[in-house]
Amino acid sequence: MTNEDFVNALSQQLNLEPSKTLELLTATVNIINEKIEEGARISVDDFGIFDTEKKPEYIFVEQKSQQQFLVPPEITVVFKPDSAFIEKIKEKAR
Amino acid sequence: MKEEVNLKQLTLLLADRVDISHQEAESFLKKFFATVPEILSKESLLEIKDLGTFTLTKISEEDDAKAAKEENDNTLYFKLRFSPAETLKNSANKPFLYFEKVLLNEGVSLEGLTVVEEKKEKGTREEILIKIDRNKAFSSNIKAKQKTRKRPIARWMPVLGTAAVVAALIFFFMSAQRKAQAIKNNPEKVTAKTTTTKAPEPNLAILNDSSRTSNPLPKEPEKIQLAPDKTLRLIALEKFGNREFWVYIYYKNKNKIKNPNIVPVGIELIMPDKTEYNIDASNPQSVAKAKALGDMELKKFQ
């Protein structure tokens, strides 16, 4: 499902104009981005957690040339779903 | 300690941002967070602009290890993956955004760092494994069909496992032998290179692990203007106690500095936070690491 379809689905459920839903969605995503940039963890009950993890630097060996590269550290975003989120997903297979 | 933002705080921030009531903001956020798993229970992909993409894929029946596992515990597996959008990725990785992969000279060894082969790196992705009871999900005849198909794989598992252990032992033995041979052939060259370009950092991985929990992210970085009689090295000496830390000032301002040897006077420089790069003038490893990075950067402009 694309972002546009998601906005339409949310609009129908909330009984809002798609343009208003898009405005609210954009603002929500921007807030999440800003908080993640500050190093915060976003934790929502029944949904999950958006968190950051620092991956330490490491040496990467290229298979063909066997050249070694020093890969810098990286802070990545991870999503840890709540058990309620997983339960909803399980409906897919039933 | 990380700041934790919950639904209540998000509600306040959203209400403030778009000028709506708290009830409206809460109702939107609740619906938003409830709709994501609902959609994933029907569709295998959901893309949210500037946030990321959620994908849900069934593990293929031909996937050897997982399929063998399935046979044993009679469950079905799905992989849930969240791939952050470029905007979110860059927001999180802001302190290291301008760091680049650097080619290491032959003979340089950085002890304590993990070595990752190309093949292995491709397989490392953030995924959540979801187990689903197969009895509830599928009819018994499909299950029987899958079982007969997987039996030969299960039979080969011990053989494949033994082969993997033998290969790992050979790899370990060969690399140790190669290292010993290199030192024997040219001890001066090896030691000189390790001390001048890259000092060994035995505790680097551990240091990074500990910093993961403390999450050192600066909130308001200090800014200074480059005076006519100042250089990056002099600023590093004043601010961090050692000239070698100039490279981190350069990294922090890489978008403004084209050549670290020629820094325009009057330029506004953002000072890196000490915790971002483990800057510690009293720690010889921290200084050596900065020196090695500085040398590498300067080589690019020779």
Tab-separated table of C-alpha atoms in Angstrom:
chain	number	residue	atom	x	y	z
A	1	MET	CA	0.000	0.000	0.000
A	2	THR	CA	1.390	3.366	-1.004
A	3	ASN	CA	1.399	6.522	1.107
A	4	GLU	CA	-1.496	7.908	-0.937
A	5	ASP	CA	-3.618	4.788	-0.350
A	6	PHE	CA	-2.755	4.928	3.341
A	7	VAL	CA	-3.899	8.562	3.555
A	8	ASN	CA	-7.179	7.637	1.833
A	9	ALA	CA	-7.741	4.669	4.161
A	10	LEU	CA	-7.123	6.863	7.210
A	11	SER	CA	-9.396	9.589	5.819
A	12	GLN	CA	-12.272	7.150	5.449
A	13	GLN	CA	-11.838	5.815	8.969
A	14	LEU	CA	-11.537	9.269	10.527
A	15	ASN	CA	-14.168	10.861	8.294
A	16	LEU	CA	-11.724	13.604	7.334
A	17	GLU	CA	-10.740	15.249	4.057
A	18	PRO	CA	-7.652	13.548	2.548
A	19	SER	CA	-5.840	16.912	2.538
A	20	LYS	CA	-6.434	17.306	6.308
A	21	THR	CA	-5.368	13.695	6.951
A	22	LEU	CA	-2.202	14.278	4.913
A	23	GLU	CA	-1.449	17.398	6.955
A	24	LEU	CA	-1.857	15.482	10.232
A	25	LEU	CA	0.157	12.516	8.959
A	26	THR	CA	3.002	14.737	7.740
A	27	ALA	CA	3.092	16.579	11.071
A	28	THR	CA	3.146	13.254	12.985
A	29	VAL	CA	5.990	11.881	10.850
A	30	ASN	CA	7.934	15.137	11.256
A	31	ILE	CA	7.552	14.957	15.046
A	32	ILE	CA	8.780	11.344	15.034
A	33	ASN	CA	11.772	12.344	12.874
A	34	GLU	CA	12.667	15.238	15.166
A	35	LYS	CA	12.422	13.135	18.319
A	36	ILE	CA	14.522	10.350	16.774
A	37	GLU	CA	17.129	12.955	15.789
A	38	GLU	CA	17.263	14.056	19.440
A	39	GLY	CA	17.959	10.435	20.381
A	40	ALA	CA	14.548	9.758	21.889
A	41	ARG	CA	12.615	6.517	21.793
A	42	ILE	CA	9.008	6.596	20.531
A	43	SER	CA	6.947	4.113	22.506
A	44	VAL	CA	3.248	3.574	21.737
A	45	ASP	CA	1.134	0.958	23.531
A	46	ASP	CA	-0.338	-1.762	21.306
A	47	PHE	CA	1.856	-0.562	18.443
A	48	GLY	CA	5.529	-0.763	19.276
A	49	ILE	CA	8.725	1.175	19.711
A	50	PHE	CA	10.807	3.199	17.276
A	51	ASP	CA	14.278	3.190	18.731
A	52	THR	CA	17.864	3.906	17.652
A	53	GLU	CA	20.816	1.552	17.849
A	54	LYS	CA	24.470	2.422	17.383
A	55	LYS	CA	26.331	-0.094	15.249
A	56	PRO	CA	30.054	0.077	16.025
A	57	GLU	CA	32.613	0.552	13.260
A	58	TYR	CA	33.884	-2.629	11.624
A	59	ILE	CA	36.222	-3.894	8.943
A	60	PHE	CA	34.524	-4.929	5.728
A	61	VAL	CA	36.301	-7.357	3.407
A	62	GLU	CA	35.369	-7.167	-0.276
A	63	GLN	CA	34.971	-10.681	-1.592
A	64	LYS	CA	36.572	-10.268	-5.041
A	65	SER	CA	39.584	-8.082	-4.283
A	66	GLN	CA	40.007	-9.038	-0.607
A	67	GLN	CA	40.480	-5.313	0.071
A	68	GLN	CA	39.694	-4.200	3.604
A	69	PHE	CA	37.620	-1.118	4.406
A	70	LEU	CA	37.060	0.635	7.705
A	71	VAL	CA	33.295	1.163	7.861
A	72	PRO	CA	32.289	4.027	10.184
A	73	PRO	CA	29.823	3.640	13.042
A	74	GLU	CA	26.180	4.148	12.241
A	75	ILE	CA	23.047	4.945	14.214
A	76	THR	CA	20.127	3.046	12.760
A	77	VAL	CA	16.394	3.138	13.420
A	78	VAL	CA	14.756	-0.064	14.540
A	79	PHE	CA	11.114	-0.908	15.035
A	80	LYS	CA	10.132	-3.333	17.779
A	81	PRO	CA	6.469	-4.310	17.429
A	82	ASP	CA	4.243	-4.701	20.472
A	83	SER	CA	2.617	-8.096	21.080
A	84	ALA	CA	-0.779	-6.578	20.155
A	85	PHE	CA	0.703	-5.515	16.785
A	86	ILE	CA	1.915	-9.075	16.156
A	87	GLU	CA	-1.475	-10.530	17.106
A	88	LYS	CA	-3.142	-8.381	14.443
A	89	ILE	CA	-0.583	-9.522	11.876
A	90	LYS	CA	-1.324	-13.154	12.676
A	91	GLU	CA	-4.840	-12.625	11.369
A	92	LYS	CA	-3.261	-12.688	7.919
A	93	ALA	CA	-2.631	-16.406	8.078
A	94	ARG	CA	-5.909	-17.417	9.687
B	1	MET	CA	19.276	7.795	29.578
B	2	LYS	CA	17.074	8.032	26.513
B	3	GLU	CA	14.043	10.286	26.486
B	4	GLU	CA	10.883	8.237	26.000
B	5	VAL	CA	8.074	9.756	23.993
B	6	ASN	CA	4.687	8.111	24.485
B	7	LEU	CA	1.260	8.646	22.928
B	8	LYS	CA	0.379	11.381	25.418
B	9	GLN	CA	3.459	13.433	24.570
B	10	LEU	CA	2.952	12.866	20.853
B	11	THR	CA	-0.633	14.084	21.256
B	12	LEU	CA	0.526	17.309	22.909
B	13	LEU	CA	3.164	17.904	20.251
B	14	LEU	CA	0.760	17.219	17.359
B	15	ALA	CA	-2.002	19.390	18.826
B	16	ASP	CA	0.495	22.198	19.229
B	17	ARG	CA	2.002	21.719	15.761
B	18	VAL	CA	-1.202	21.751	13.679
B	19	ASP	CA	-3.351	23.801	16.035
B	20	ILE	CA	-6.073	21.246	16.810
B	21	SER	CA	-7.621	20.109	20.092
B	22	HIS	CA	-5.984	17.384	22.191
B	23	GLN	CA	-8.964	15.102	21.582
B	24	GLU	CA	-8.617	15.462	17.820
B	25	ALA	CA	-4.881	14.854	17.949
B	26	GLU	CA	-5.291	11.806	20.190
B	27	SER	CA	-8.042	10.373	18.021
B	28	PHE	CA	-5.881	10.767	14.903
B	29	LEU	CA	-2.783	9.218	16.481
B	30	LYS	CA	-4.723	6.271	17.921
B	31	LYS	CA	-6.261	5.580	14.522
B	32	PHE	CA	-2.906	5.996	12.800
B	33	PHE	CA	-1.122	3.501	15.050
B	34	ALA	CA	-4.041	1.051	14.927
B	35	THR	CA	-4.333	1.178	11.131
B	36	VAL	CA	-0.713	0.172	10.440
B	37	PRO	CA	-1.026	-3.441	11.747
B	38	GLU	CA	-4.571	-3.672	10.354
B	39	ILE	CA	-3.282	-2.936	6.868
B	40	LEU	CA	-0.368	-5.328	7.284
B	41	SER	CA	-2.813	-8.084	8.187
B	42	LYS	CA	-4.255	-7.686	4.674
B	43	GLU	CA	-1.359	-6.360	2.599
B	44	SER	CA	2.293	-7.327	2.566
B	45	LEU	CA	3.674	-3.784	2.191
B	46	LEU	CA	2.886	-0.395	3.677
B	47	GLU	CA	4.844	2.698	2.743
B	48	ILE	CA	4.617	5.854	4.851
B	49	LYS	CA	6.393	8.849	3.349
B	50	ASP	CA	9.436	10.085	5.306
B	51	LEU	CA	8.894	7.400	7.956
B	52	GLY	CA	9.566	4.101	6.241
B	53	THR	CA	8.200	0.907	4.763
B	54	PHE	CA	6.784	-2.044	6.658
B	55	THR	CA	6.990	-5.347	4.800
B	56	LEU	CA	5.599	-8.681	5.818
B	57	THR	CA	6.828	-11.730	3.918
B	58	LYS	CA	6.232	-15.404	4.395
B	59	ILE	CA	9.455	-17.360	4.674
B	60	SER	CA	9.742	-19.442	1.520
B	61	GLU	CA	9.280	-23.179	1.824
B	62	GLU	CA	12.677	-23.693	0.194
B	63	ASP	CA	14.487	-21.767	2.949
B	64	ASP	CA	16.584	-24.610	4.312
B	65	ALA	CA	17.192	-23.798	7.967
B	66	LYS	CA	13.872	-22.196	8.651
B	67	ALA	CA	11.991	-24.884	6.787
B	68	ALA	CA	13.664	-27.558	8.881
B	69	LYS	CA	12.693	-25.628	11.980
B	70	GLU	CA	9.137	-25.408	10.743
B	71	GLU	CA	9.029	-29.157	10.407
B	72	ASN	CA	10.100	-29.636	14.009
B	73	ASP	CA	7.830	-27.234	15.852
B	74	ASN	CA	4.927	-27.261	13.391
B	75	THR	CA	4.674	-23.489	13.000
B	76	LEU	CA	4.645	-21.072	10.109
B	77	TYR	CA	7.046	-18.125	9.955
B	78	PHE	CA	6.651	-14.584	8.697
B	79	LYS	CA	9.295	-11.879	8.573
B	80	LEU	CA	8.287	-8.362	9.547
B	81	ARG	CA	10.759	-5.754	8.380
B	82	PHE	CA	10.781	-2.015	8.895
B	83	SER	CA	13.008	-0.114	6.477
B	84	PRO	CA	13.351	3.514	7.601
B	85	ALA	CA	12.929	6.207	4.950
B	86	GLU	CA	16.022	8.172	3.916
B	87	THR	CA	14.843	11.197	5.944
B	88	LEU	CA	14.441	9.174	9.139
B	89	LYS	CA	17.712	7.309	8.514
B	90	ASN	CA	19.625	10.576	8.141
B	91	SER	CA	17.942	12.123	11.182
B	92	ALA	CA	19.045	9.208	13.375
B	93	ASN	CA	22.538	8.992	11.916
B	94	LYS	CA	23.252	12.731	11.960
B	95	PRO	CA	26.464	12.466	14.060
B	96	PHE	CA	28.054	10.068	11.533
B	97	LEU	CA	26.364	11.284	8.351
B	98	TYR	CA	29.586	12.560	6.769
B	99	PHE	CA	31.730	9.581	7.729
B	100	GLU	CA	32.758	7.469	4.761
B	101	LYS	CA	34.008	3.949	4.224
B	102	VAL	CA	37.833	4.121	4.074
B	103	LEU	CA	40.146	1.703	2.255
B	104	LEU	CA	42.749	0.297	4.636
B	105	ASN	CA	46.355	-0.027	3.515
B	106	GLU	CA	47.797	-3.499	3.266
B	107	GLY	CA	49.262	-4.711	6.540
B	108	VAL	CA	47.177	-2.360	8.687
B	109	SER	CA	45.478	-4.225	11.471
B	110	LEU	CA	42.838	-2.816	13.782
B	111	GLU	CA	42.593	-5.266	16.603
B	112	GLY	CA	39.305	-5.480	18.435
B	113	LEU	CA	37.193	-4.577	15.404
B	114	THR	CA	34.801	-7.092	13.905
B	115	VAL	CA	35.723	-8.299	10.427
B	116	VAL	CA	32.728	-8.843	8.159
B	117	GLU	CA	32.971	-10.699	4.844
B	118	GLU	CA	30.943	-9.347	1.924
B	119	LYS	CA	28.577	-12.325	1.817
B	120	LYS	CA	27.747	-12.120	5.507
B	121	GLU	CA	27.080	-8.386	5.398
B	122	LYS	CA	24.337	-8.822	2.813
B	123	GLY	CA	22.411	-11.049	5.185
B	124	THR	CA	22.309	-8.721	8.167
B	125	ARG	CA	18.939	-6.944	8.200
B	126	GLU	CA	16.580	-5.902	10.924
B	127	GLU	CA	13.743	-8.390	10.888
B	128	ILE	CA	11.205	-9.672	13.352
B	129	LEU	CA	10.270	-13.310	13.077
B	130	ILE	CA	6.592	-14.035	13.651
B	131	LYS	CA	5.544	-17.578	14.463
B	132	ILE	CA	2.054	-18.714	13.581
B	133	ASP	CA	0.505	-22.034	14.517
B	134	ARG	CA	0.274	-23.945	11.260
B	135	ASN	CA	-2.699	-26.061	12.379
B	136	LYS	CA	-4.844	-22.975	12.615
B	137	ALA	CA	-3.517	-21.488	9.425
B	138	PHE	CA	-3.589	-24.312	6.904
B	139	SER	CA	-5.373	-27.535	6.189
B	140	SER	CA	-3.707	-30.809	7.068
B	141	ASN	CA	-3.116	-31.971	3.482
B	142	ILE	CA	-1.001	-28.882	2.683
B	143	LYS	CA	0.998	-29.542	5.825
B	144	ALA	CA	1.644	-33.151	4.792
B	145	LYS	CA	2.818	-32.036	1.365
B	146	GLN	CA	5.250	-29.561	2.921
B	147	LYS	CA	6.579	-32.162	5.340
B	148	THR	CA	7.511	-34.653	2.627
B	149	ARG	CA	9.278	-31.930	0.703
B	150	LYS	CA	11.446	-30.864	3.649
B	151	ARG	CA	12.604	-34.239	4.881
B	152	PRO	CA	15.789	-34.421	2.684
B	153	ILE	CA	16.874	-30.971	3.938
B	154	ALA	CA	16.610	-32.073	7.543
B	155	ARG	CA	18.739	-35.126	6.780
B	156	TRP	CA	21.543	-32.902	5.415
B	157	MET	CA	21.551	-30.498	8.343
B	158	PRO	CA	24.198	-32.320	10.495
B	159	VAL	CA	26.514	-32.672	7.451
B	160	LEU	CA	26.158	-28.990	6.554
B	161	GLY	CA	26.742	-28.006	10.174
B	162	THR	CA	29.968	-30.041	10.392
B	163	ALA	CA	31.189	-28.579	7.088
B	164	ALA	CA	30.553	-25.037	8.386
B	165	VAL	CA	32.548	-25.704	11.592
B	166	VAL	CA	35.474	-27.170	9.593
B	167	ALA	CA	35.454	-24.171	7.206
B	168	ALA	CA	35.475	-21.736	10.153
B	169	LEU	CA	38.439	-23.546	11.747
B	170	ILE	CA	40.400	-23.493	8.452
B	171	PHE	CA	39.668	-19.782	7.995
B	172	PHE	CA	40.789	-18.977	11.552
B	173	PHE	CA	43.981	-21.051	11.206
B	174	MET	CA	44.874	-19.547	7.787
B	175	SER	CA	44.367	-15.928	8.878
B	176	ALA	CA	46.462	-16.425	12.033
B	177	GLN	CA	49.218	-18.033	9.938
B	178	ARG	CA	49.103	-15.216	7.343
B	179	LYS	CA	49.411	-12.575	10.054
B	180	ALA	CA	52.359	-14.340	11.681
B	181	GLN	CA	54.054	-14.686	8.268
B	182	ALA	CA	53.594	-10.963	7.517
B	183	ILE	CA	55.214	-9.956	10.807
B	184	LYS	CA	58.056	-12.437	10.250
B	185	ASN	CA	58.775	-11.183	6.718
B	186	ASN	CA	58.759	-7.488	7.472
B	187	PRO	CA	58.379	-6.715	11.147
B	188	GLU	CA	59.487	-3.060	10.830
B	189	LYS	CA	57.001	-2.267	8.092
B	190	VAL	CA	54.096	-3.822	9.927
B	191	THR	CA	54.797	-2.151	13.256
B	192	ALA	CA	55.562	1.198	11.656
B	193	LYS	CA	52.318	1.199	9.715
B	194	THR	CA	50.217	0.244	12.673
B	195	THR	CA	51.674	2.985	14.828
B	196	THR	CA	51.673	5.795	12.279
B	197	THR	CA	48.524	5.246	10.303
B	198	LYS	CA	46.295	3.154	12.504
B	199	ALA	CA	47.066	2.463	16.104
B	200	PRO	CA	45.646	-0.789	17.476
B	201	GLU	CA	42.444	-0.235	19.390
B	202	PRO	CA	41.755	-3.355	21.413
B	203	ASN	CA	38.872	-1.932	23.383
B	204	LEU	CA	37.161	-0.010	20.595
B	205	ALA	CA	34.271	-2.407	20.101
B	206	ILE	CA	33.602	-2.493	23.828
B	207	LEU	CA	33.704	1.300	24.047
B	208	ASN	CA	31.161	1.563	21.264
B	209	ASP	CA	28.905	-0.976	22.930
B	210	SER	CA	28.862	0.984	26.145
B	211	SER	CA	28.160	4.224	24.316
B	212	ARG	CA	25.173	2.558	22.677
B	213	THR	CA	23.346	2.535	25.975
B	214	SER	CA	24.240	6.095	26.878
B	215	ASN	CA	23.288	7.382	23.355
B	216	PRO	CA	25.411	10.506	23.125
B	217	LEU	CA	23.470	12.845	20.872
B	218	PRO	CA	24.085	16.575	21.095
B	219	LYS	CA	21.107	18.879	21.396
B	220	GLU	CA	22.494	22.327	20.704
B	221	PRO	CA	25.967	22.204	19.196
B	222	GLU	CA	28.412	24.982	19.964
B	223	LYS	CA	29.266	27.234	17.012
B	224	ILE	CA	32.400	29.351	16.591
B	225	GLN	CA	33.760	31.612	13.877
B	226	LEU	CA	37.211	30.902	12.501
B	227	ALA	CA	39.490	33.819	13.415
B	228	PRO	CA	42.311	34.853	10.985
B	229	ASP	CA	45.062	33.407	13.199
B	230	LYS	CA	43.268	30.125	13.927
B	231	THR	CA	43.346	26.711	12.297
B	232	LEU	CA	41.289	23.573	12.845
B	233	ARG	CA	44.228	22.108	14.778
B	234	LEU	CA	44.458	25.116	17.116
B	235	ILE	CA	40.721	25.032	17.762
B	236	ALA	CA	40.919	21.293	18.466
B	237	LEU	CA	43.759	21.948	20.924
B	238	GLU	CA	41.777	24.646	22.716
B	239	LYS	CA	38.464	22.816	22.765
B	240	PHE	CA	39.473	19.188	23.157
B	241	GLY	CA	43.025	19.300	24.536
B	242	ASN	CA	44.758	17.778	21.513
B	243	ARG	CA	45.437	18.964	17.949
B	244	GLU	CA	44.650	15.544	16.450
B	245	PHE	CA	40.924	15.976	17.085
B	246	TRP	CA	40.764	18.559	14.244
B	247	VAL	CA	39.433	15.784	12.005
B	248	TYR	CA	36.153	15.628	13.936
B	249	ILE	CA	35.627	19.386	13.476
B	250	TYR	CA	36.231	18.743	9.777
B	251	TYR	CA	33.701	15.858	9.710
B	252	LYS	CA	31.109	17.965	11.478
B	253	ASN	CA	31.530	20.746	8.909
B	254	LYS	CA	32.353	18.668	5.835
B	255	ASN	CA	29.509	20.265	3.887
B	256	LYS	CA	31.210	23.679	4.264
B	257	ILE	CA	34.903	22.705	4.049
B	258	LYS	CA	36.009	21.505	0.629
B	259	ASN	CA	39.666	21.044	1.594
B	260	PRO	CA	40.713	20.729	5.263
B	261	ASN	CA	44.060	22.384	4.410
B	262	ILE	CA	42.320	25.558	3.200
B	263	VAL	CA	39.593	26.661	5.586
B	264	PRO	CA	38.189	30.134	4.823
B	265	VAL	CA	38.549	32.726	7.583
B	266	GLY	CA	35.260	33.782	9.198
B	267	ILE	CA	33.510	30.493	8.459
B	268	GLU	CA	31.050	29.388	11.146
B	269	LEU	CA	32.091	26.003	12.496
B	270	ILE	CA	29.865	23.613	14.422
B	271	MET	CA	31.793	22.015	17.271
B	272	PRO	CA	31.311	18.265	17.598
B	273	ASP	CA	30.143	16.902	20.918
B	274	LYS	CA	32.881	14.959	22.702
B	275	THR	CA	30.603	11.968	23.201
B	276	GLU	CA	29.717	11.768	19.508
B	277	TYR	CA	33.223	10.681	18.542
B	278	ASN	CA	34.570	9.465	21.885
B	279	ILE	CA	36.920	12.464	22.074
B	280	ASP	CA	39.162	12.071	25.107
B	281	ALA	CA	42.588	13.745	25.154
B	282	SER	CA	43.645	11.656	28.155
B	283	ASN	CA	42.986	8.438	26.243
B	284	PRO	CA	45.904	7.543	23.895
B	285	GLN	CA	43.620	5.275	21.848
B	286	SER	CA	41.197	8.125	21.210
B	287	VAL	CA	44.082	10.391	20.101
B	288	ALA	CA	45.620	7.658	17.920
B	289	LYS	CA	42.295	6.980	16.244
B	290	ALA	CA	41.804	10.697	15.502
B	291	LYS	CA	45.349	10.915	14.115
B	292	ALA	CA	44.777	7.915	11.844
B	293	LEU	CA	41.508	9.379	10.545
B	294	GLY	CA	43.175	12.770	10.060
B	295	ASP	CA	46.057	11.238	8.095
B	296	MET	CA	43.604	9.376	5.913
B	297	GLU	CA	41.614	12.514	5.173
B	298	LEU	CA	44.755	14.537	4.361
B	299	LYS	CA	45.960	11.855	1.935
B	300	LYS	CA	42.897	12.557	-0.188
B	301	PHE	CA	44.148	16.127	-0.771
B	302	GLN	CA	47.821	15.388	-1.484
